[in-house]
Short mmCIF file of C-alpha atoms and ligand atoms in Angstrom, two decimals:
data_model
loop_
_atom_site.label_atom_id
_atom_site.label_comp_id
_atom_site.label_asym_id
_atom_site.label_seq_id
_atom_site.Cartn_x
_atom_site.Cartn_y
_atom_site.Cartn_z
CA MET T 1 27.76 -102.70 -78.41
CA THR T 2 27.74 -106.68 -78.32
CA LEU T 3 30.58 -108.78 -79.73
CA ASP T 4 28.69 -109.18 -82.99
CA GLN T 5 28.07 -105.96 -83.65
CA LYS T 6 31.78 -104.62 -83.03
CA ILE T 7 32.92 -107.02 -85.52
CA LYS T 8 30.45 -105.41 -88.28
CA GLU T 9 30.87 -102.03 -87.10
CA LYS T 10 34.20 -100.98 -85.77
CA TYR T 11 36.63 -103.62 -87.75
CA GLU T 12 36.99 -104.59 -90.70
CA ALA T 13 38.89 -107.81 -92.04
CA VAL T 14 41.80 -108.14 -94.22
CA ILE T 15 42.19 -111.80 -95.94
CA GLY T 16 44.43 -113.07 -98.34
CA LEU T 17 43.98 -116.59 -99.87
CA GLU T 18 47.16 -118.57 -100.98
CA THR T 19 46.13 -121.62 -103.57
CA HIS T 20 47.43 -125.08 -104.33
CA VAL T 21 46.18 -126.63 -107.56
CA GLU T 22 46.91 -130.09 -108.71
CA LEU T 23 47.52 -130.16 -112.39
CA PHE T 24 46.27 -133.61 -114.66
CA THR T 25 48.43 -133.90 -116.59
CA HIS T 26 49.58 -137.58 -117.69
CA THR T 27 53.20 -137.21 -116.30
CA LYS T 28 54.93 -135.62 -113.18
CA MET T 29 56.26 -132.53 -112.85
CA PHE T 30 59.89 -133.08 -113.35
CA CYS T 31 60.07 -136.80 -114.63
CA GLY T 32 57.97 -139.21 -116.62
CA CYS T 33 55.74 -141.10 -113.90
CA LYS T 34 52.40 -141.62 -114.47
CA ILE T 35 50.11 -139.30 -112.25
CA SER T 36 47.28 -142.13 -111.04
CA PHE T 37 45.22 -141.97 -107.89
CA GLY T 38 43.87 -145.53 -105.94
CA ASP T 39 46.72 -147.60 -107.70
CA ASP T 40 49.10 -149.88 -104.85
CA LYS T 41 51.39 -147.74 -102.97
CA ASN T 42 54.68 -146.08 -104.46
CA VAL T 43 53.85 -147.82 -108.03
CA HIS T 44 54.66 -144.21 -109.66
CA THR T 45 58.20 -143.55 -108.94
CA CYS T 46 61.74 -142.78 -110.01
CA PRO T 47 64.89 -141.71 -108.74
CA VAL T 48 63.79 -138.29 -109.70
CA CYS T 49 60.62 -138.01 -107.68
CA LEU T 50 62.49 -140.02 -105.14
CA GLY T 51 65.13 -137.52 -104.95
CA HIS T 52 68.04 -140.33 -105.44
CA PRO T 53 71.51 -138.29 -105.62
CA GLY T 54 72.60 -137.77 -109.20
CA SER T 55 68.97 -137.95 -111.05
CA LEU T 56 68.35 -135.04 -113.30
CA PRO T 57 64.56 -133.70 -113.50
CA VAL T 58 63.51 -132.53 -116.56
CA VAL T 59 60.33 -129.75 -116.78
CA ASN T 60 56.87 -131.21 -118.05
CA LYS T 61 56.12 -129.17 -120.90
CA ARG T 62 52.20 -129.78 -120.89
CA ALA T 63 52.14 -128.75 -116.60
CA VAL T 64 53.95 -125.15 -118.00
CA GLU T 65 51.13 -124.84 -120.86
CA PHE T 66 48.53 -125.61 -118.04
CA ALA T 67 49.89 -122.94 -115.74
CA LEU T 68 50.26 -120.59 -118.40
CA LYS T 69 46.43 -121.21 -119.04
CA ILE T 70 45.79 -120.11 -115.34
CA ALA T 71 48.33 -117.30 -115.06
CA LEU T 72 46.79 -115.90 -118.82
CA ALA T 73 42.83 -116.29 -117.46
CA LEU T 74 43.61 -114.68 -113.91
CA ASN T 75 44.96 -111.68 -116.15
CA CYS T 76 48.69 -111.81 -115.18
CA ARG T 77 51.47 -110.42 -116.90
CA ILE T 78 53.57 -113.21 -117.92
CA ASN T 79 57.43 -113.17 -116.99
CA ASN T 80 59.02 -114.34 -120.94
CA TYR T 81 62.38 -115.12 -118.31
CA THR T 82 61.20 -117.72 -115.25
CA ILE T 83 63.28 -120.09 -113.27
CA PHE T 84 63.13 -122.55 -110.75
CA HIS T 85 64.55 -121.86 -106.63
CA ARG T 86 64.99 -124.68 -104.12
CA LYS T 87 62.74 -124.43 -101.20
CA ASN T 88 65.04 -126.61 -98.28
CA TYR T 89 62.91 -128.05 -95.43
CA PHE T 90 62.97 -131.29 -94.39
CA TYR T 91 59.56 -133.05 -94.27
CA PRO T 92 59.17 -136.87 -94.11
CA ASP T 93 56.95 -136.71 -97.32
CA GLN T 94 59.43 -134.48 -98.41
CA VAL T 95 62.82 -137.13 -99.34
CA LYS T 96 65.05 -134.61 -100.98
CA ASN T 97 64.54 -131.77 -98.29
CA TYR T 98 63.83 -129.42 -100.98
CA GLN T 99 60.83 -129.14 -103.11
CA ILE T 100 61.41 -127.09 -106.58
CA SER T 101 59.45 -124.47 -106.71
CA GLN T 102 59.92 -120.35 -107.64
CA TYR T 103 60.57 -117.86 -106.23
CA ASP T 104 61.32 -114.44 -106.93
CA LEU T 105 60.78 -114.89 -111.04
CA PRO T 106 57.50 -116.58 -111.10
CA LEU T 107 55.44 -117.32 -114.05
CA GLY T 108 52.82 -115.24 -113.88
CA GLU T 109 52.64 -111.52 -111.71
CA LYS T 110 50.02 -108.88 -111.27
CA GLY T 111 46.93 -110.24 -112.56
CA TYR T 112 43.28 -110.10 -111.17
CA LEU T 113 40.21 -112.59 -110.59
CA ASP T 114 36.76 -110.34 -110.34
CA ILE T 115 34.30 -111.66 -107.85
CA ASP T 116 30.09 -110.89 -108.37
CA MET T 117 28.84 -110.77 -105.37
CA GLY T 118 25.08 -109.84 -106.32
CA ASP T 119 25.32 -106.31 -105.31
CA TYR T 120 28.37 -105.60 -105.96
CA THR T 121 32.16 -106.67 -107.67
CA ARG T 122 35.29 -107.20 -105.59
CA ARG T 123 38.47 -107.19 -107.84
CA VAL T 124 40.86 -109.23 -105.93
CA GLY T 125 44.58 -108.87 -107.17
CA ILE T 126 46.27 -111.86 -108.21
CA THR T 127 50.22 -111.16 -106.50
CA ARG T 128 51.57 -114.29 -108.39
CA VAL T 129 51.00 -117.36 -109.88
CA HIS T 130 53.94 -120.18 -109.75
CA MET T 131 54.54 -123.63 -110.66
CA GLU T 132 56.36 -126.31 -108.01
CA GLU T 133 55.71 -130.00 -107.08
CA ASP T 134 53.60 -131.31 -104.90
CA THR T 135 54.89 -133.74 -101.57
CA GLY T 136 54.30 -137.39 -101.02
CA LYS T 137 51.61 -138.46 -98.78
CA LEU T 138 52.40 -139.80 -95.24
CA ILE T 139 49.50 -142.16 -94.04
CA HIS T 140 49.02 -142.43 -90.14
CA THR T 141 48.75 -146.19 -89.38
CA GLY T 142 46.01 -147.52 -87.40
CA ALA T 143 42.40 -147.23 -87.33
CA THR T 144 41.33 -144.03 -87.41
CA GLY T 145 44.30 -142.44 -89.36
CA ARG T 146 44.87 -139.83 -86.77
CA ILE T 147 48.21 -138.74 -86.19
CA SER T 148 47.38 -138.53 -82.45
CA GLU T 149 46.30 -142.20 -82.11
CA SER T 150 49.07 -143.82 -84.60
CA GLY T 151 51.74 -145.62 -83.47
CA ALA T 152 53.66 -144.92 -87.06
CA SER T 153 53.42 -143.19 -90.45
CA VAL T 154 54.36 -144.38 -93.77
CA VAL T 155 55.14 -142.73 -96.81
CA ASP T 156 53.21 -143.10 -100.47
CA PHE T 157 55.08 -141.31 -102.79
CA ASN T 158 52.57 -141.90 -105.48
CA ARG T 159 52.13 -137.88 -105.34
CA ALA T 160 55.34 -136.62 -105.20
CA GLY T 161 56.43 -134.44 -107.80
CA THR T 162 53.13 -134.18 -109.06
CA PRO T 163 52.79 -130.28 -110.54
CA LEU T 164 50.83 -127.75 -108.58
CA ILE T 165 50.18 -124.17 -108.80
CA GLU T 166 50.20 -121.92 -106.45
CA ILE T 167 47.65 -119.18 -106.77
CA VAL T 168 48.72 -115.68 -104.54
CA THR T 169 46.01 -112.81 -103.75
CA GLU T 170 46.82 -109.19 -102.58
CA PRO T 171 45.19 -108.88 -99.53
CA ASP T 172 42.15 -107.67 -101.11
CA ILE T 173 39.15 -109.73 -99.61
CA LYS T 174 37.12 -108.15 -96.57
CA SER T 175 34.87 -110.83 -95.38
CA PRO T 176 34.46 -114.58 -95.03
CA GLU T 177 31.92 -114.65 -98.10
CA GLU T 178 34.13 -112.56 -100.10
CA ALA T 179 36.43 -115.69 -99.61
CA LYS T 180 34.07 -118.30 -100.29
CA GLU T 181 33.19 -116.77 -103.55
CA TYR T 182 36.81 -116.30 -104.57
CA MET T 183 37.30 -119.85 -104.20
CA VAL T 184 33.62 -120.84 -106.02
CA THR T 185 34.57 -118.09 -108.60
CA LEU T 186 38.70 -119.45 -109.08
CA ARG T 187 37.57 -123.33 -108.91
CA ASN T 188 35.00 -122.88 -111.80
CA LEU T 189 37.62 -120.57 -113.62
CA ILE T 190 40.18 -123.91 -113.64
CA LEU T 191 37.83 -126.55 -114.01
CA TYR T 192 36.51 -124.08 -117.52
CA LEU T 193 40.17 -124.42 -118.13
CA GLY T 194 40.27 -128.33 -117.84
CA VAL T 195 43.61 -128.59 -116.57
CA SER T 196 43.20 -129.78 -112.95
CA ASP T 197 39.39 -131.74 -111.35
CA CYS T 198 39.39 -129.02 -108.69
CA SER T 199 38.32 -131.20 -105.73
CA MET T 200 38.76 -129.85 -102.40
CA GLU T 201 37.69 -132.91 -100.40
CA GLU T 202 40.62 -134.95 -102.54
CA GLY T 203 43.12 -132.28 -102.16
CA SER T 204 43.35 -131.15 -105.73
CA LEU T 205 42.17 -127.75 -104.86
CA ARG T 206 43.76 -126.92 -101.21
CA CYS T 207 43.61 -123.48 -99.65
CA ASP T 208 45.20 -121.38 -97.00
CA ALA T 209 43.69 -118.35 -95.18
CA ASN T 210 45.56 -115.39 -94.06
CA VAL T 211 43.64 -113.23 -92.08
CA SER T 212 43.84 -109.91 -89.86
CA VAL T 213 41.61 -107.15 -88.43
CA LYS T 214 41.64 -103.29 -88.65
CA GLU T 215 39.82 -100.35 -87.41
CA ALA T 216 36.55 -99.64 -89.54
CA GLY T 217 37.95 -97.02 -92.64
CA GLY T 218 41.31 -97.82 -90.71
CA LYS T 219 44.67 -97.77 -93.33
CA LYS T 220 46.71 -99.32 -91.04
CA PHE T 221 46.96 -103.47 -91.46
CA GLY T 222 46.50 -105.82 -88.21
CA THR T 223 49.02 -108.46 -87.20
CA LYS T 224 47.75 -111.46 -89.30
CA THR T 225 47.37 -115.26 -88.75
CA GLU T 226 47.56 -118.02 -91.71
CA ILE T 227 44.88 -120.86 -91.45
CA LYS T 228 45.80 -124.37 -92.42
CA ASN T 229 43.33 -127.49 -93.29
CA LEU T 230 40.70 -125.83 -94.71
CA ASN T 231 39.65 -128.52 -97.01
CA SER T 232 36.09 -126.99 -98.18
CA PHE T 233 34.62 -124.14 -98.97
CA LYS T 234 32.02 -123.77 -95.66
CA PHE T 235 35.48 -125.05 -93.56
CA LEU T 236 37.03 -121.79 -95.12
CA GLN T 237 34.20 -119.64 -94.48
CA LYS T 238 33.71 -121.06 -90.73
CA GLY T 239 37.35 -121.01 -90.11
CA LEU T 240 37.53 -117.57 -91.15
CA ASP T 241 34.62 -116.40 -88.84
CA TYR T 242 36.34 -117.81 -86.12
CA GLU T 243 39.27 -116.28 -86.41
CA ILE T 244 37.99 -112.62 -87.01
CA ARG T 245 35.93 -113.19 -83.49
CA ARG T 246 39.17 -114.46 -82.16
CA GLN T 247 41.54 -111.71 -83.41
CA VAL T 248 38.84 -109.30 -82.70
CA LYS T 249 38.11 -110.45 -78.91
CA LEU T 250 42.23 -110.60 -78.31
CA ILE T 251 42.41 -106.82 -79.37
CA GLU T 252 39.09 -105.33 -77.31
CA SER T 253 40.47 -107.01 -74.80
CA GLY T 254 44.12 -105.26 -75.06
CA LYS T 255 45.50 -108.35 -75.94
CA LYS T 256 47.69 -108.16 -79.19
CA VAL T 257 47.28 -110.56 -82.30
CA VAL T 258 50.48 -113.00 -82.87
CA GLN T 259 51.58 -113.56 -85.65
CA GLN T 260 51.12 -117.49 -86.59
CA THR T 261 49.71 -120.08 -88.36
CA ARG T 262 47.03 -122.31 -87.06
CA HIS T 263 45.20 -125.12 -87.87
CA TYR T 264 41.35 -125.44 -88.33
CA ASP T 265 39.75 -128.08 -86.58
CA ASN T 266 36.23 -128.76 -88.24
CA ASN T 267 34.91 -131.20 -85.12
CA THR T 268 34.66 -127.68 -83.20
CA ASP T 269 34.77 -124.97 -85.55
CA THR T 270 38.33 -123.47 -83.83
CA THR T 271 41.62 -122.85 -85.27
CA LYS T 272 44.49 -123.84 -83.02
CA ALA T 273 48.64 -122.23 -82.55
CA LEU T 274 50.82 -124.71 -84.89
CA ARG T 275 53.84 -122.26 -85.07
CA SER T 276 54.61 -118.94 -84.03
CA LYS T 277 56.50 -116.54 -86.69
CA GLU T 278 60.37 -117.48 -84.22
CA GLU T 279 59.56 -120.66 -85.06
CA ALA T 280 58.84 -120.05 -88.89
CA HIS T 281 60.70 -121.66 -91.59
CA ASP T 282 63.78 -120.04 -93.29
CA TYR T 283 63.80 -121.56 -96.60
CA ARG T 284 67.22 -120.85 -97.80
CA TYR T 285 65.75 -120.64 -101.15
CA PHE T 286 68.13 -120.81 -104.07
CA PRO T 287 68.29 -121.16 -107.78
CA GLU T 288 67.84 -124.67 -108.75
CA PRO T 289 70.77 -126.14 -110.45
CA ASP T 290 69.52 -128.92 -112.21
CA LEU T 291 66.97 -127.35 -114.39
CA VAL T 292 67.58 -124.24 -117.05
CA PRO T 293 65.26 -120.93 -117.18
CA LEU T 294 62.44 -121.01 -119.31
CA ASP T 295 61.81 -118.92 -121.91
CA ILE T 296 57.99 -118.27 -122.37
CA SER T 297 58.00 -116.75 -126.03
CA LYS T 298 55.36 -114.67 -127.33
CA ARG T 299 54.46 -117.43 -129.54
CA LEU T 300 53.62 -119.77 -126.93
CA ILE T 301 51.58 -117.29 -124.99
CA GLU T 302 50.23 -116.31 -127.79
CA LYS T 303 48.96 -120.26 -128.72
CA ILE T 304 47.97 -120.97 -124.90
CA LYS T 305 45.43 -117.52 -125.22
CA GLY T 306 44.11 -119.29 -128.56
CA GLU T 307 43.44 -122.75 -126.49
CA ILE T 308 41.18 -120.64 -123.38
CA PRO T 309 37.73 -121.52 -124.09
CA GLU T 310 35.09 -118.95 -123.43
CA LEU T 311 35.43 -118.19 -119.71
CA PRO T 312 32.22 -118.21 -116.74
CA GLN T 313 32.11 -114.20 -117.02
CA GLY T 314 31.90 -114.12 -120.38
CA LYS T 315 29.67 -116.91 -120.72
CA VAL T 316 27.09 -115.08 -118.91
CA LYS T 317 27.32 -112.08 -120.31
CA ARG T 318 26.42 -113.89 -123.68
CA PHE T 319 23.92 -115.52 -122.12
CA GLU T 320 22.21 -112.33 -121.38
CA LYS T 321 22.81 -110.86 -124.55
CA GLU T 322 21.99 -114.35 -127.04
CA TYR T 323 19.00 -115.79 -125.29
CA GLY T 324 17.70 -112.59 -123.50
CA LEU T 325 18.02 -114.62 -119.90
CA SER T 326 18.68 -113.41 -116.49
CA ARG T 327 21.75 -112.43 -115.07
CA TYR T 328 20.67 -114.99 -112.30
CA ASP T 329 20.00 -117.68 -114.53
CA SER T 330 23.12 -116.75 -116.96
CA ASN T 331 25.15 -117.38 -113.20
CA PHE T 332 23.21 -120.21 -112.18
CA LEU T 333 23.91 -121.65 -115.72
CA ALA T 334 27.39 -120.74 -116.11
CA SER T 335 28.15 -121.58 -112.87
CA ASP T 336 29.53 -124.96 -113.80
CA ILE T 337 31.10 -125.93 -116.91
CA SER T 338 28.87 -129.26 -117.45
CA ILE T 339 25.72 -127.59 -116.80
CA SER T 340 26.42 -124.81 -119.59
CA SER T 341 27.70 -127.41 -122.21
CA PHE T 342 24.45 -129.22 -121.45
CA PHE T 343 22.03 -126.53 -121.64
CA GLU T 344 23.97 -125.32 -124.93
CA LYS T 345 23.74 -129.11 -126.59
CA CYS T 346 19.75 -128.97 -125.86
CA LEU T 347 19.29 -125.53 -127.46
CA ALA T 348 20.89 -127.07 -130.54
CA HIS T 349 17.82 -129.20 -130.95
CA TYR T 350 15.25 -126.77 -128.58
CA GLY T 351 15.02 -123.45 -128.94
CA ASP T 352 13.21 -122.03 -125.83
CA ALA T 353 16.31 -121.10 -123.94
CA LYS T 354 13.94 -119.92 -120.78
CA THR T 355 12.12 -122.93 -120.99
CA LEU T 356 14.96 -125.01 -120.99
CA CYS T 357 16.76 -123.04 -118.26
CA ASN T 358 13.68 -123.47 -115.82
CA TRP T 359 13.90 -127.09 -116.51
CA ILE T 360 17.39 -127.50 -115.27
CA MET T 361 17.38 -125.38 -112.45
CA GLY T 362 14.34 -126.95 -111.16
CA ASP T 363 13.47 -130.35 -111.95
CA PHE T 364 17.02 -131.70 -113.41
CA SER T 365 19.16 -130.38 -110.59
CA ALA T 366 16.93 -131.62 -107.51
CA LEU T 367 17.53 -134.88 -108.72
CA LEU T 368 21.46 -133.97 -109.43
CA ASN T 369 21.32 -132.93 -105.40
CA GLN T 370 19.42 -135.60 -104.44
CA GLU T 371 22.06 -138.47 -106.20
CA ASN T 372 24.97 -135.98 -105.33
CA ILE T 373 26.34 -136.34 -109.12
CA SER T 374 27.29 -133.50 -111.79
CA MET T 375 25.33 -132.79 -114.81
CA GLU T 376 28.05 -134.42 -116.54
CA GLU T 377 27.46 -137.98 -114.86
CA SER T 378 23.66 -138.33 -115.34
CA LYS T 379 22.20 -140.65 -117.78
CA VAL T 380 20.14 -138.28 -119.31
CA LYS T 381 21.52 -137.08 -122.75
CA PRO T 382 20.91 -133.29 -124.21
CA LYS T 383 18.93 -134.17 -127.07
CA ASP T 384 15.97 -136.46 -125.30
CA LEU T 385 15.37 -133.32 -123.05
CA SER T 386 14.72 -131.17 -125.65
CA GLU T 387 12.66 -133.72 -127.44
CA MET T 388 10.51 -133.98 -123.85
CA LEU T 389 9.86 -130.32 -123.92
CA LYS T 390 9.16 -130.17 -127.42
CA MET T 391 6.85 -133.03 -126.67
CA MET T 392 5.51 -130.98 -123.86
CA ASP T 393 5.09 -127.77 -125.71
CA SER T 394 2.88 -129.33 -128.62
CA GLY T 395 0.65 -130.73 -126.38
CA LYS T 396 1.54 -134.53 -126.46
CA ILE T 397 2.41 -134.70 -123.07
CA SER T 398 0.98 -132.37 -120.02
CA SER T 399 3.84 -130.77 -117.62
CA LYS T 400 2.77 -133.24 -114.96
CA ILE T 401 3.51 -136.26 -117.07
CA ALA T 402 6.74 -134.69 -118.29
CA LYS T 403 7.63 -134.69 -114.42
CA SER T 404 7.23 -138.21 -114.21
CA VAL T 405 8.59 -139.28 -117.47
CA PHE T 406 11.96 -136.92 -117.03
CA GLU T 407 12.56 -138.73 -113.57
CA GLU T 408 12.55 -141.88 -115.76
CA MET T 409 14.81 -140.68 -117.76
CA PHE T 410 17.05 -139.57 -115.11
CA LYS T 411 16.62 -143.23 -113.56
CA THR T 412 16.97 -145.71 -116.90
CA GLY T 413 18.85 -142.65 -119.42
CA LYS T 414 15.85 -143.82 -122.30
CA SER T 415 14.10 -141.70 -124.44
CA PRO T 416 11.35 -139.90 -123.69
CA LYS T 417 9.65 -141.14 -126.71
CA LYS T 418 10.61 -144.80 -125.50
CA ILE T 419 9.48 -144.04 -122.17
CA ILE T 420 5.86 -142.56 -123.02
CA ASP T 421 5.18 -145.29 -125.35
CA LYS T 422 5.80 -147.80 -123.39
CA LYS T 423 3.62 -146.39 -119.99
CA GLY T 424 1.42 -145.26 -122.58
CA LEU T 425 2.03 -141.93 -121.15
CA GLU T 426 1.06 -139.96 -124.48
CA GLN T 427 -1.80 -137.01 -123.52
CA ILE T 428 -5.10 -137.35 -124.60
CA SER T 429 -5.98 -134.28 -126.60
CA ASP T 430 -8.87 -136.62 -128.86
CA GLU T 431 -12.13 -134.69 -128.19
CA ASP T 432 -13.87 -137.75 -128.94
CA VAL T 433 -12.68 -139.89 -126.11
CA LEU T 434 -12.54 -136.86 -123.34
CA GLU T 435 -15.88 -136.33 -124.25
CA LYS T 436 -17.01 -139.65 -122.83
CA ILE T 437 -15.19 -139.48 -119.79
CA ILE T 438 -16.43 -135.74 -118.97
CA ASP T 439 -19.90 -137.15 -119.75
CA LYS T 440 -19.21 -139.39 -117.21
CA VAL T 441 -18.25 -137.21 -114.91
CA ILE T 442 -21.15 -135.14 -114.90
CA GLU T 443 -23.20 -138.01 -114.36
CA GLU T 444 -21.41 -139.04 -111.03
CA ASN T 445 -21.06 -135.50 -109.57
CA SER T 446 -24.45 -134.26 -109.92
CA GLY T 447 -23.68 -131.99 -106.53
CA PRO T 448 -20.41 -130.20 -108.28
CA VAL T 449 -22.29 -129.54 -111.37
CA LYS T 450 -25.30 -128.19 -109.47
CA GLU T 451 -23.32 -125.85 -107.49
CA TYR T 452 -21.28 -124.70 -110.76
CA LYS T 453 -24.80 -123.85 -111.97
CA GLY T 454 -25.89 -122.40 -109.40
CA GLY T 455 -23.10 -119.35 -110.17
CA LYS T 456 -19.88 -121.09 -108.01
CA LYS T 457 -17.91 -121.27 -111.44
CA LYS T 458 -14.63 -122.70 -109.16
CA ALA T 459 -16.57 -126.11 -109.03
CA VAL T 460 -15.19 -126.55 -112.31
CA GLY T 461 -12.17 -127.33 -111.27
CA TYR T 462 -13.34 -130.36 -108.67
CA LEU T 463 -14.83 -131.96 -111.89
CA ILE T 464 -11.48 -130.98 -114.04
CA GLY T 465 -9.68 -132.73 -111.17
CA GLN T 466 -12.22 -136.07 -111.34
CA VAL T 467 -11.18 -135.94 -115.39
CA MET T 468 -7.63 -136.43 -114.84
CA ALA T 469 -7.91 -138.89 -112.12
CA LYS T 470 -9.59 -140.99 -114.52
CA THR T 471 -7.31 -140.44 -116.95
CA LYS T 472 -4.53 -140.72 -114.10
CA GLY T 473 -3.38 -137.30 -115.27
CA LYS T 474 -3.18 -137.57 -119.40
CA ALA T 475 -6.09 -135.53 -120.24
CA ASN T 476 -5.17 -132.49 -121.97
CA PRO T 477 -6.56 -129.85 -119.36
CA GLN T 478 -7.11 -127.07 -121.38
CA ILE T 479 -9.21 -128.65 -123.60
CA VAL T 480 -10.73 -130.97 -120.45
CA ASN T 481 -11.81 -127.18 -119.63
CA ARG T 482 -13.49 -126.09 -122.31
CA ILE T 483 -15.74 -128.97 -123.48
CA ILE T 484 -17.21 -129.10 -119.20
CA ARG T 485 -17.96 -125.56 -119.70
CA LYS T 486 -19.72 -125.96 -122.87
CA LYS T 487 -21.16 -128.90 -121.81
CA LEU T 488 -22.74 -127.12 -118.68
CA SER T 489 -23.30 -123.70 -119.64
P1 ADP R 1 54.18 -114.17 -95.76
O1 ADP R 1 55.46 -113.65 -95.53
O2 ADP R 1 53.71 -114.43 -94.37
O3 ADP R 1 53.91 -115.66 -96.30
P2 ADP R 1 53.39 -112.38 -97.30
O4 ADP R 1 53.47 -111.58 -97.69
O5 ADP R 1 54.12 -113.15 -98.51
O6 ADP R 1 53.15 -113.19 -96.15
O7 ADP R 1 51.75 -112.74 -97.99
C1 ADP R 1 50.88 -114.26 -98.02
C2 ADP R 1 49.44 -113.93 -98.00
O8 ADP R 1 49.11 -113.04 -96.79
C3 ADP R 1 48.88 -113.09 -99.00
O9 ADP R 1 47.76 -113.87 -99.93
C4 ADP R 1 48.65 -111.84 -98.96
O10 ADP R 1 47.55 -110.98 -99.43
C5 ADP R 1 48.29 -112.00 -97.45
N1 ADP R 1 48.49 -111.09 -96.10
C6 ADP R 1 49.52 -109.78 -95.91
N2 ADP R 1 49.30 -109.28 -95.04
C7 ADP R 1 48.07 -109.78 -94.95
C8 ADP R 1 47.38 -108.60 -93.29
N3 ADP R 1 48.16 -108.11 -93.03
N4 ADP R 1 46.14 -109.44 -93.26
C9 ADP R 1 45.82 -110.12 -94.24
N5 ADP R 1 46.33 -110.75 -95.24
C10 ADP R 1 47.34 -110.47 -95.56
ZN1 ZN R 2 59.48 -139.90 -110.97
MG1 MG R 3 54.96 -115.29 -98.65
#
C-alpha cells in the first residue's frame, strides 16, 4: 500500500476546530473606545483597555446580544447565569497580563452546525460559544514585517478589547474538506447574522485546527496536534492535509505523535512545532472580580431569537419550494447573503426565478470574480437586471446583445434602457426592415443559397449569420430564420 492509500483506507482523521470571531460592535467589550480600522496607532485606547490599575471594565450589552445571536443560531443551550474569568498569561500585546474570557460557565454550550457535503450531511457538535476580548497587535518594524528580520516590535492597542467570540467544536470533523466546509458554513451563518465581517485575511475570523489520526473504524483517538496560522480556507485545508500525512508517516514508522502546537507556513505548505504540552500554559483561571455575573433572561433570549433573520439552510429549503429551483441553484444563491438578497430584490420585478438565477450564476458572477468584488459592491441595481431580462424575454434585445448591455451596466451602473437607447442596440424585429436586409444577403450569397435549395438545409445558418453581421447582432434571429426559409422555399 502506498502512503496515500494508507491515509485513505487504514486511517481516519479526527478534527476539532476552535474559531475566533471579532464582533463589529461600535465600541469595545469592556470600555467605550471606538472600534475602527486603519486609524493612527494607539488612538482608540483608555485606562480600561490599557489595563491601568484601578480602572473598571463594564460589559458591552450589544456584544452580549451579538454573542447570543451566534450561540442561538448554533443551536446552543444558553446558560442563564454566565460569568467572566481571568486567563493569565504574559505577552507584549496583552498589557494587563490577563485576558478577560469565560471558562466553566460559557454563554452557550452543546449546540451543533449541519454541514452540507453534497452527498451527505455532517452534524458538527458545538462544545461551547464564549465571549472574550481581543489583544493588541504587535507590529514588527523593518521592511518585511517578519519577526525574524525585525530589530524591534511595537504595539498598537487599537484592537485591544475588541469583543471576540470563541466557538469550539467537538472532534466530529473527519476530513480537511469537511473542516473547510464547516468554516465556509459558519462564516456564511455569521455574515447572515450581521454581527461580524468575518474576514479571514484581515483576521476578524480566525481558526485553529486540532487534528489526530486513528485506525479506521477504531474507537480510540490518537494524540492530537493543534495547528495555528491558518488564515484562509485554502490554508486550513492544506495545513490539515500536511499534518494528517505527517502523523500517519510517524505512526507507520513506529514513532509516536507528540502533543504540541504547530505553526503552518504557507510558503512551504508545512507545519512546524511551536511548543509541546510540557510547555503549555497554565492559565490559572479565576473569576473576574471586577465584573458581575450576567443574568441572561428568558425575555432577552426571546428578543434575540426574534431578531435572527432567515438563515442560509432555511433559505435553501424555501428557494427549492417557493421558486422550484434545484438544491444546487438554491445553495449557490444562499451561499452569500448579498447574493440571496439581490436575487430576491430582482424577483420583486421579474418572475422567472430560473432565468434570473442562471444570469446571476453565469454572467454576473463571472464579472464579480473578474473584478474580485462582492455583489453588494457592484453597481448593478436589482431593478435594472430585472428590466434587462424583461427586454430579453419580450424580444426587444437579443440574448447576445443582453450580454454586452449587462457588461455596460456592470461597468457604469447605468440602466439597460439608457444603454440600449444610447447605443441603438434595440433588437430589430420590424419585418419590413429585415426583409430588405435579407434580400441583399440572398443576392450576395448565391453559393449558400444554391446549396440550401439543393437540400443542404444547414446552409441557412450561414445566411442568418450574414444578416446578424449586417445588423451588428441586432436582428431578431427567430424572425430572420422564418423570413429566409419562406423566401427560399
Ligand atoms: P485542550 O485541552 O488541548 O484545549 P480540548 O479538549 O479543550 O483540548 O479540545 C480542543 C479542541 O480539540 C476541540 O475542538 C476538540 O474537539 C479537539 N480535540 C480534542 N481531542 C481531539 C483529538 N484526539 N483529535 C482531534 N481533535 C481533538
Ligand atoms: Zn478603552
Ligand atoms: Mg481547551
